[in-house]
Amino acid sequence: MTLPVATNSIGRDTWTVFARAMRLSLRNPAWVVIGLTQPVLYILLFGPLLEPLSGQLGSGNAYQVFVPGILVQLGIFGALFVGFGLIAEWRAGVVESQRVTPASRTALLLGRVLRDVVVLLVQGTVLVLVSIPLGLRAPVLGVVLALLVVALLGAAFSAVSYALALTLKSEDAFAPLLNAVVLPVLLLSGILLPMTLAPGWLQAVSDVNPLKHVVDGVRSLFDGSYTSATAWWGLGLTLAMAALGWWFGVRRFRRESG
Amino acid sequence: MIEARGLARTFRRKKQEVRAVAGVDLDVAAGEIVGFLGPNGAGKTTTLRMLTTLLVPTAGTATVAGCDLLADPVGVRRRIGYVSQSGSTQPEALAGEEVVDHGRLYGMSTADATARGRRLFTELDLEGLWERKPKAMSGGQRRRLDIAMGLVHEPGLVFLDEPTTGLDPQARANLWQHIRGLREERGTTVFLTTHYLDEADALCDRILVIDSGAIVAEGTPDALKSGVGGDVLTVTAARADEVGAVARLVAGLPGAEPPQVHGDRVVGRVPNGGGALVQLVRELDAAGLGVAGIESRRPSLDDVFLGLTGRSLREEGAPVAPVVPEPEGALR
Ligand SMILES: Nc1ncnc2c1ncn2[C@@H]1O[C@H](COP(=O)(O)OP(=O)(O)O)[C@@H](O)[C@H]1O
Ligand SMILES: [Mg+2]
């Protein structure tokens, strides 16, 4: 019996899974393009509506308020939908065929999540570049930090999405679950308009939504207020969500797939 | 190669417990081709998924390829190959890339996995399909691709779950050839499941018959068939009202077991089919009973299954079904 030399490591396995996932994404870029079109449409078709409101928004530039919201939206909702791809892979037998190898279970998740993060970063960069000719003004450091937040959020939500997909194993169960979560979270996060415009009761409700604070944090990064409490709250909550999402995802991938 | 004791798995689905596998003992020696024969839902896949570390047994222990299933699942994974019932490749990927990535997940270098994959493509008649997408392959090609995936790391033990289900007869015969070749050329131990009798008969050194989560018989195909107790005698009465009289004559043959009557057909078992046939024809003639058909054949694995479970494998789940006549020697 010949045995292959045992050279599995979590880093190498992650790279194999990442490279495979990336290759498949690039071969069928429709989803990447669709995922990008939506935020760009928001910027192009919704952004101009905000320009007359600039005064009420507090800062001088509507896009400085709006682009961070759309970035966070991209990070969360782009990532939440990746589970659909895993359900398709599970059905094709790919998940099982990977799980029967000695590869690290964590790597099977991490490689996929990294692919999603790279896709998100490309989308986020395009989004920022598109907004500049429309009037976005923001410090480079702020934008870079904002993209870092998007990457962390994306990693958290894509890990959660994969874990849920592997548990539910059916688009018919996964889609309603996402829809039930996405809309209220979206409306209560001030992604489209800052919650400062909202009446008191609505503000109070949105205060318990961590994503609202993340959006506010990213807005202050775009503002250049790196040391403000808002910025730190946003970053701190992002790290907490990333840790939680990662824990949830890894736990699911270590269990049997059922 | 495999030694399992009391392996069991219960699924809980909506408060209902399904005992998919209810305590299975298995011993497979190195170099054997062993078949797990049973109808759909018997627990074949569940047993395989336990032995390949994909499912945690609810009870029992096993050593697979020298490693303890529960204590060293990674060791087991390293040493086995698994071809699942439901495929293994992404329809949109390129076949060769899937094989190479699979090899890499076993710790192989890209170069080794590529060389080995190319060789497997040649051996499995997949030449020229390296850059083809699985979705653009025929069922037989896709199945052989699954097998290439399962063999890329040259495992000493390979599990094949229903390797030929859904293939046409030619593709099946072709795949059997490849499976035999695994053992002949490489000494690979093969553990496969099937619900096809002819597959178990043609391919396996030894068969384990599984039904409702338990192994009900075990042996070489020939031993199982001779265990049935003689040849199968089938007589079709010319007139339905004479079936009873025909059955009484069959029952009276030397060494015969009480025959079963299905419509106008009498099915009996006798130790010596040829001799019994001659005697029966004479007696039928003397009694003035007409027959529409009469034949004696060697027992098939279906007769084995029928004898063990009271159900036929051919018509799954159906109660005792009429035996389909088959010419003598058709199965061996
Ligand atoms: N993941 C699962 N959850 C619940 N029940 C299952 C699961 N997998 C298999 N079963 C049940 O276990 C029994 C055995 O199934 P299986 O091992 O797939 O049979 P076979 O492969 O012999 O057709 C069936 O009743 C099946 O419905
Ligand atoms: Mg099965």
mmCIF file of C-alpha atoms and ligand atoms in Angstrom, chain A residues 90 169 256-258, chain B residues 9-13 16-21 36-49 55 85 161-162 193-195 210 212-213, ligand 1:
data_model
loop_
_atom_site.group_PDB
_atom_site.id
_atom_site.type_symbol
_atom_site.label_atom_id
_atom_site.label_comp_id
_atom_site.label_asym_id
_atom_site.label_seq_id
_atom_site.Cartn_x
_atom_site.Cartn_y
_atom_site.Cartn_z
ATOM 1 C CA TRP A 90 -23.261 19.976 -1.380
ATOM 2 C CA LYS A 169 -29.088 22.093 2.854
ATOM 3 C CA GLU A 256 -20.349 15.886 10.743
ATOM 4 C CA SER A 257 -22.163 17.295 7.747
ATOM 5 C CA GLY A 258 -25.180 14.987 8.307
ATOM 6 C CA ARG B 9 -26.447 4.647 13.413
ATOM 7 C CA THR B 10 -29.778 6.142 14.323
ATOM 8 C CA PHE B 11 -31.039 9.314 12.634
ATOM 9 C CA ARG B 12 -33.431 11.599 14.377
ATOM 10 C CA ARG B 13 -35.731 13.382 11.978
ATOM 11 C CA GLN B 16 -38.906 10.279 14.695
ATOM 12 C CA GLU B 17 -36.037 7.870 15.090
ATOM 13 C CA VAL B 18 -34.798 6.018 12.038
ATOM 14 C CA ARG B 19 -32.534 3.078 12.775
ATOM 15 C CA ALA B 20 -30.633 3.187 9.513
ATOM 16 C CA VAL B 21 -27.970 0.692 10.606
ATOM 17 C CA PHE B 36 -22.815 -4.985 0.195
ATOM 18 C CA LEU B 37 -26.058 -6.125 -1.426
ATOM 19 C CA GLY B 38 -29.423 -4.805 -0.357
ATOM 20 C CA PRO B 39 -32.487 -2.893 -1.524
ATOM 21 C CA ASN B 40 -32.768 0.896 -1.375
ATOM 22 C CA GLY B 41 -32.969 2.139 2.195
ATOM 23 C CA ALA B 42 -31.249 -0.968 3.606
ATOM 24 C CA GLY B 43 -28.497 1.104 5.220
ATOM 25 C CA LYS B 44 -25.667 0.589 2.734
ATOM 26 C CA THR B 45 -24.764 4.248 2.269
ATOM 27 C CA THR B 46 -25.058 4.967 5.977
ATOM 28 C CA THR B 47 -22.641 2.122 6.774
ATOM 29 C CA LEU B 48 -20.203 3.389 4.163
ATOM 30 C CA ARG B 49 -20.409 6.950 5.444
ATOM 31 C CA LEU B 55 -20.880 10.028 9.973
ATOM 32 C CA GLN B 85 -23.379 7.623 -4.531
ATOM 33 C CA ASP B 161 -21.207 3.413 -3.298
ATOM 34 C CA GLU B 162 -23.447 2.111 -6.081
ATOM 35 C CA THR B 193 -22.466 -1.440 -2.402
ATOM 36 C CA THR B 194 -25.046 -2.362 -4.968
ATOM 37 C CA HIS B 195 -28.668 -3.255 -5.297
ATOM 38 C CA ILE B 210 -28.081 -6.276 4.200
ATOM 39 C CA SER B 212 -33.317 -3.051 7.171
ATOM 40 C CA GLY B 213 -29.982 -2.138 8.717
HETATM 41 N N1 LIG C 1 -29.133 12.004 6.849
HETATM 42 C C1 LIG C 1 -30.195 11.234 7.114
HETATM 43 N N2 LIG C 1 -31.176 11.673 7.937
HETATM 44 C C2 LIG C 1 -32.237 10.900 8.212
HETATM 45 N N3 LIG C 1 -32.425 9.662 7.737
HETATM 46 C C3 LIG C 1 -31.500 9.157 6.912
HETATM 47 C C4 LIG C 1 -30.332 9.913 6.559
HETATM 48 N N4 LIG C 1 -29.568 9.157 5.730
HETATM 49 C C5 LIG C 1 -30.236 7.992 5.570
HETATM 50 N N5 LIG C 1 -31.388 7.980 6.284
HETATM 51 C C6 LIG C 1 -32.356 6.858 6.360
HETATM 52 O O1 LIG C 1 -31.653 5.700 6.723
HETATM 53 C C7 LIG C 1 -32.106 4.565 5.993
HETATM 54 C C8 LIG C 1 -30.955 3.929 5.248
HETATM 55 O O2 LIG C 1 -30.533 4.783 4.209
HETATM 56 P P1 LIG C 1 -29.272 4.490 3.301
HETATM 57 O O3 LIG C 1 -28.118 4.121 4.163
HETATM 58 O O4 LIG C 1 -29.080 5.661 2.401
HETATM 59 O O5 LIG C 1 -29.745 3.227 2.470
HETATM 60 P P2 LIG C 1 -29.163 2.605 1.123
HETATM 61 O O6 LIG C 1 -27.872 3.274 0.791
HETATM 62 O O7 LIG C 1 -29.018 1.152 1.415
HETATM 63 O O8 LIG C 1 -30.190 2.839 0.063
HETATM 64 C C9 LIG C 1 -33.228 5.071 5.100
HETATM 65 O O9 LIG C 1 -34.441 4.813 5.757
HETATM 66 C C10 LIG C 1 -32.957 6.548 5.002
HETATM 67 O O10 LIG C 1 -34.151 7.255 4.815
#
